[in-house]
CSV table of C-alpha atoms in Angstrom, one decimal:
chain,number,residue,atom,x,y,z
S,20,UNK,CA,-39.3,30.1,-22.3
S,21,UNK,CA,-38.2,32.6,-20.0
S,22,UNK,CA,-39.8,34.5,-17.3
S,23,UNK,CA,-39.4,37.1,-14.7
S,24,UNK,CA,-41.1,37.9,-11.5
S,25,UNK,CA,-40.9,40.9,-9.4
S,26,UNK,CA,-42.5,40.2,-6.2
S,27,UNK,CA,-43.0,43.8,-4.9
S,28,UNK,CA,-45.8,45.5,-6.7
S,29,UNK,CA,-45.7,49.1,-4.7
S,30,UNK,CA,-42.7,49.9,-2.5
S,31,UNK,CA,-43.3,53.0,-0.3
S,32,UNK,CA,-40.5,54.3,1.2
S,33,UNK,CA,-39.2,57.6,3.1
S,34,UNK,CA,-36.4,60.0,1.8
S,35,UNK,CA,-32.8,58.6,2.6
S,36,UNK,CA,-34.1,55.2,3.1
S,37,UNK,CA,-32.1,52.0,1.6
S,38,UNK,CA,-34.2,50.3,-1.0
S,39,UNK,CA,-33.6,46.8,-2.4
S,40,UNK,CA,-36.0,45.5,-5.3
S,41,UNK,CA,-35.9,41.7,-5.7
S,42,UNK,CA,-36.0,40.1,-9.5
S,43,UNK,CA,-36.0,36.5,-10.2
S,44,UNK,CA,-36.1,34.8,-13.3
S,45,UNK,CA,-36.0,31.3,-14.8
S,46,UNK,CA,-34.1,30.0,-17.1
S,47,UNK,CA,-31.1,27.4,-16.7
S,48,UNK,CA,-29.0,28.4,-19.4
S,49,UNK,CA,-27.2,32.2,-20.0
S,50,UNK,CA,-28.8,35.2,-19.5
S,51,UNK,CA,-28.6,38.9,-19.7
S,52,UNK,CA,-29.7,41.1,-17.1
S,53,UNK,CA,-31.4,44.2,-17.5
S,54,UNK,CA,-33.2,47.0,-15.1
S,55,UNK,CA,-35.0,49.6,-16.7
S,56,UNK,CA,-36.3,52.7,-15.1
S,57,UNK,CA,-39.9,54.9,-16.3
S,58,UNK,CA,-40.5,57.7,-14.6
S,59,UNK,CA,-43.5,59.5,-14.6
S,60,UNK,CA,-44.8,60.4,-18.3
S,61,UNK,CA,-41.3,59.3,-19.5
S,62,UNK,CA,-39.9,56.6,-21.8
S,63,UNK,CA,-38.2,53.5,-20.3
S,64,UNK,CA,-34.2,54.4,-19.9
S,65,UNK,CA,-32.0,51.6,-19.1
S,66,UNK,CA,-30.3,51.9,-15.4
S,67,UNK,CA,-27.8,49.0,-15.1
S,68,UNK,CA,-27.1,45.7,-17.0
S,69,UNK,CA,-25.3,42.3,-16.2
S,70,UNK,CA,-23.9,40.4,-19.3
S,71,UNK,CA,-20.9,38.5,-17.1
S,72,UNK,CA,-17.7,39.4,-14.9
S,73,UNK,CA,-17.9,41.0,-11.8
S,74,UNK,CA,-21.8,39.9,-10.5
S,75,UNK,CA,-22.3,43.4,-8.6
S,76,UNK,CA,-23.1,45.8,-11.7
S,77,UNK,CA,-23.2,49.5,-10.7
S,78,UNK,CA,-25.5,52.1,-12.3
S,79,UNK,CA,-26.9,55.0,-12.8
S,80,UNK,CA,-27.9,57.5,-10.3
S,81,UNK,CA,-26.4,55.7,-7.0
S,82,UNK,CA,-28.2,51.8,-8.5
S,83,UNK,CA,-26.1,49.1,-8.3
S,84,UNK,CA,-27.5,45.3,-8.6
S,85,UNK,CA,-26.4,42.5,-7.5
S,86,UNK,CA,-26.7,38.4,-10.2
S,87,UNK,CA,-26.8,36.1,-8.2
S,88,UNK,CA,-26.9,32.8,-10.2
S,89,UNK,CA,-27.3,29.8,-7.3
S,90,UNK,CA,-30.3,32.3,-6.6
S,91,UNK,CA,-31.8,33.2,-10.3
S,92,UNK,CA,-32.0,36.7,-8.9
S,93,UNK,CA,-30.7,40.0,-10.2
S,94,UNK,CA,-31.7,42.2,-6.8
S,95,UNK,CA,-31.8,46.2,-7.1
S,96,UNK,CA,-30.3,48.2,-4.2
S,97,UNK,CA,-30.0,51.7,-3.4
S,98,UNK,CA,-28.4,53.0,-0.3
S,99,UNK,CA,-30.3,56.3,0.3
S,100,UNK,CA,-33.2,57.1,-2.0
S,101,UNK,CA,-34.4,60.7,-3.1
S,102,UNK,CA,-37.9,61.7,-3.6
S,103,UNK,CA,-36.4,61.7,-7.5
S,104,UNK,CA,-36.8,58.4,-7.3
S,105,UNK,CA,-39.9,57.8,-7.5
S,106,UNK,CA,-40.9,55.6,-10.7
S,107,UNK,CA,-41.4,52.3,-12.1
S,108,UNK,CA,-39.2,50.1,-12.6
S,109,UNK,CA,-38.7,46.6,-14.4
S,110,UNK,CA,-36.5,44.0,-14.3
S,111,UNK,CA,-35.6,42.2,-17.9
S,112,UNK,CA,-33.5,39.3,-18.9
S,113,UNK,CA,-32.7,38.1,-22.9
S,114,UNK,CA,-30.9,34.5,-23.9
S,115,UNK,CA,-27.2,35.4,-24.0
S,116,UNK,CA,-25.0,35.4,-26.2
S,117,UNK,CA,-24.7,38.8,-26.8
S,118,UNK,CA,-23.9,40.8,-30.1
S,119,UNK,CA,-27.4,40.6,-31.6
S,120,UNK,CA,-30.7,42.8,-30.1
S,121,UNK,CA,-32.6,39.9,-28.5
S,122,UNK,CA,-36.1,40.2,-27.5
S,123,UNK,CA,-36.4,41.4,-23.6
S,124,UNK,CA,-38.8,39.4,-21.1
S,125,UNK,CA,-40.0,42.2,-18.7
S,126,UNK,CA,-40.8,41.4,-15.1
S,127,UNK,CA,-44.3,43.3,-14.3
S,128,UNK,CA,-42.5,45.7,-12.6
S,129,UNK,CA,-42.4,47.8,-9.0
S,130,UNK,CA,-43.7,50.9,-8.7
S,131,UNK,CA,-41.6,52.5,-5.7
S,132,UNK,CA,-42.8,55.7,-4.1
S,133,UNK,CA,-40.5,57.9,-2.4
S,134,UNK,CA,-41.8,59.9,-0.1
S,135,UNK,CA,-40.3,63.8,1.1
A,18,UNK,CA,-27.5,57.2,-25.0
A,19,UNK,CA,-29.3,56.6,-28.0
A,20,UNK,CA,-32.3,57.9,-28.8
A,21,UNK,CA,-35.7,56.7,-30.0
A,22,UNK,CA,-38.4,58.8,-31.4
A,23,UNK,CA,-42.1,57.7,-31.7
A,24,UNK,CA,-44.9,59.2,-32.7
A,25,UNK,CA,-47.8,60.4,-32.3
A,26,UNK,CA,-46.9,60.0,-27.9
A,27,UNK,CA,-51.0,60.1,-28.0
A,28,UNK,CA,-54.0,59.5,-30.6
A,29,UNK,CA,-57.7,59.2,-29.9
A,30,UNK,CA,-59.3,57.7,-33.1
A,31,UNK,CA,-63.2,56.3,-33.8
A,32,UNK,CA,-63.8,53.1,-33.6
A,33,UNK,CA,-63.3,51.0,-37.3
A,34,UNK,CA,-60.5,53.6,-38.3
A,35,UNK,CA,-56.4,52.6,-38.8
A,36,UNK,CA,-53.9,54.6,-36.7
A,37,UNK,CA,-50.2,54.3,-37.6
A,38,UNK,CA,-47.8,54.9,-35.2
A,39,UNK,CA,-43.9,55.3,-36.0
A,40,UNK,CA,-40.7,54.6,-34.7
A,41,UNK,CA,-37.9,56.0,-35.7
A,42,UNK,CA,-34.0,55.6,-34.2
A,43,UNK,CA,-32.4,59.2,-34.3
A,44,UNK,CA,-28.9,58.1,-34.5
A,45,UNK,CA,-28.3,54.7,-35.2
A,46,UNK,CA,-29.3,52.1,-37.3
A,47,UNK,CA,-31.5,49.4,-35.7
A,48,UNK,CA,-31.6,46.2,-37.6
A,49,UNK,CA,-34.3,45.2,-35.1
A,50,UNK,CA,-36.8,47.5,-33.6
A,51,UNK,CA,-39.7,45.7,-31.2
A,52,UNK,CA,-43.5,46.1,-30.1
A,53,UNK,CA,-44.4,46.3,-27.2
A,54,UNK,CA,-47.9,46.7,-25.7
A,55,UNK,CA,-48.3,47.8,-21.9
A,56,UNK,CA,-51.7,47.3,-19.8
A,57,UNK,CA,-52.5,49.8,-17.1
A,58,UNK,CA,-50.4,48.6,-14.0
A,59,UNK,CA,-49.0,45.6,-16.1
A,60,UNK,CA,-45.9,45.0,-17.4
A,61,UNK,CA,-44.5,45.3,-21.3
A,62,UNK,CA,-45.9,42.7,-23.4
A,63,UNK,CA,-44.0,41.9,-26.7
A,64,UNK,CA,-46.1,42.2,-29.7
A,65,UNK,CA,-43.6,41.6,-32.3
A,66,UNK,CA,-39.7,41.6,-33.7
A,67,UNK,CA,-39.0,43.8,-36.5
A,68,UNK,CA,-36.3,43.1,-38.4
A,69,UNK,CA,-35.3,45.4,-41.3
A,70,UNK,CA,-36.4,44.1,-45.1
A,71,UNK,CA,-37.8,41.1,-43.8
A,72,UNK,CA,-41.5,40.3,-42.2
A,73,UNK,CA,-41.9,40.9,-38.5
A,74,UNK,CA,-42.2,37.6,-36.4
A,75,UNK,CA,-45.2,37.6,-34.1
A,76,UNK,CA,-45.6,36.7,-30.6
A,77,UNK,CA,-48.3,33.9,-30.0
A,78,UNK,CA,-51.7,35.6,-29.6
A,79,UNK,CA,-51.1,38.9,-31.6
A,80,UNK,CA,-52.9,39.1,-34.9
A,81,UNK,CA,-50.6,39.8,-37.9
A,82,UNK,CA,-53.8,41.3,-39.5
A,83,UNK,CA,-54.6,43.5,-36.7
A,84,UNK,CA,-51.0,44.7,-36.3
A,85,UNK,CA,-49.1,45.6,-39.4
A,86,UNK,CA,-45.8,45.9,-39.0
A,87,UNK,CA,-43.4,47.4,-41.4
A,88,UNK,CA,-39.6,48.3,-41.1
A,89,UNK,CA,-38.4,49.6,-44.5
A,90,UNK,CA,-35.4,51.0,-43.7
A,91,UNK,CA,-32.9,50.8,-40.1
A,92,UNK,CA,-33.8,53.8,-38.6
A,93,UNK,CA,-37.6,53.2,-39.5
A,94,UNK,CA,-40.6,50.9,-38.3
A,95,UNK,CA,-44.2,51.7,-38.5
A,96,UNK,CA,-47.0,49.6,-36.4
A,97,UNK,CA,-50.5,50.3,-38.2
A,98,UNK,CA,-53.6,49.7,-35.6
A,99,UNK,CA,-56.3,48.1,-38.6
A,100,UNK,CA,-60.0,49.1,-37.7
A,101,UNK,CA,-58.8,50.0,-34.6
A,102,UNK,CA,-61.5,49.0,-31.9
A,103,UNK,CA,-62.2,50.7,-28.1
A,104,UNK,CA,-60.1,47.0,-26.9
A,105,UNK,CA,-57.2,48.0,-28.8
A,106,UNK,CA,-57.0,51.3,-26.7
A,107,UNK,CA,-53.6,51.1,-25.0
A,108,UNK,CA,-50.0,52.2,-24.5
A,109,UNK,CA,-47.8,50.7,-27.2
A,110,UNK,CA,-44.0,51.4,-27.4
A,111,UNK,CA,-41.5,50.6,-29.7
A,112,UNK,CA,-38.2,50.0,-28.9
A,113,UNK,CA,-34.7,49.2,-30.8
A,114,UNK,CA,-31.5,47.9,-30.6
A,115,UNK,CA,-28.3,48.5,-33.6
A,116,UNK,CA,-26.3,45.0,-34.5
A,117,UNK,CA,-23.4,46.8,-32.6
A,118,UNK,CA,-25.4,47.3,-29.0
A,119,UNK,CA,-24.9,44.2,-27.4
A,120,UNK,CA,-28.3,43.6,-26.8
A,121,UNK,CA,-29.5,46.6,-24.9
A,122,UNK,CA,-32.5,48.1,-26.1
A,123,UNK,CA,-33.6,52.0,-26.2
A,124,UNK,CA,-36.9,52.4,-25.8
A,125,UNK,CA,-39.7,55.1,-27.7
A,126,UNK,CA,-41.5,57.5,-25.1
A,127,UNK,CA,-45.1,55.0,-26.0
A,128,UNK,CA,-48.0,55.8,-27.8
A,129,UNK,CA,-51.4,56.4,-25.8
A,130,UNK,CA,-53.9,54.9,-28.0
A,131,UNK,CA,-57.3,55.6,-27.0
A,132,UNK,CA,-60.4,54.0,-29.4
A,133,UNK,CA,-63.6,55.9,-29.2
């Protein structure tokens, strides 16, 4: 079975500084890659996804993620954070292939605090 | 992007009673809707896969019992809490995916369920 880790629990950073968010997950065979955003009292809402192609995947709000495959990673980056950013968020991977809803395997997530 | 409805977003109930929580996709049809249970601090944990006319599959450790599961038509599932006790007091949320969304998943806002 698959599994995810996210190895930053809390992240703490300052306005305008670059944040990078590691994910790894195990699994030798195809996978999709997701990262989902909650903010504060809200529902999760997807931010980027990898299924294949180009390996840098760009995002929502200024997110782009980066699969590496030698690496079993699927990093989160952000050049300049906002105090907006401030939320959980979780890395998830499903078995490819695609064109069916497959169940997701959540990392336990990073709770990044942005501070003004 | 899609959007998925559940409710109640928060129920405090007494200890021995059932609480049903719904799920409902507002406009799309999900063929398969998941459960999801979330710890304080922790990650999602699947519960189960519901897949539309047919009996949800269970993940390892999750009473079938305890957890009734029921998704009678593709824009509905329900997740019934049986004599609901203060350990089943959590934050459940449901989330589904259409047979046309290539795997990504739109997730409910949760359900705060607090046993008294």
């Amino acid at each position: 079975a698959q599994s995810v880790s996210q190895h930053n629990h809390h992240v703490i950073l300052s306005e305008a500084a670059s944040l990078e968010l590691g994910c790894n997950y195990s699994y030798g065979g195809t996978v999709n890659l997701f990262w989902y955003v909650q903010y504060p009292g809200q529902h999760l809402q997807l931010l980027l996804k990898y299924f294949s192609g180009d390996p840098l995947v760009k995002g929502i709000k200024g997110f782009e993620a980066e699969f590496i495959k030698s690496k079993f990673s699927f990093n989160l980056r952000k050049p300049s954070v906002q105090w907006s950013d401030t939320a959980e968020y979780f890395c998830a991977v499903n078995i490819a292939p695609s064109g069916s809803a497959r169940q997701l395997t959540f990392g336990s997530g990073t709770q990044l605090t942005v501070l003004p | 992007g899609a959007v998925v409805s559940q409710h109640p977003s928060r129920v405090i109930c007494k200890s021995g009673t059932s609480v049903k929580i719904e799920c409902r996709s507002l406009d799309f049809q999900a063929t398969t809707m998941f459960w999801y249970r979330q710890f304080p601090k922790q990650s999602l944990m699947l519960m189960a896969t519901s897949n539309e006319g047919s009996k949800a599959t269970y993940e390892q450790g999750v009473e079938k019992d305890k957890f009734l599961i029921n998704h009678a038509s593709l824009t509905l599932s329900t997740l019934t809490v049986t004599s609901a006790h203060p350990e089943d007091s959590s934050f459940y949320i449901c989330s589904a995916g259409g047979s046309g969304a290539k795997n990504i998943q739109y997730f409910g806002a949760g359900t705060r369920l607090s046993v008294l």
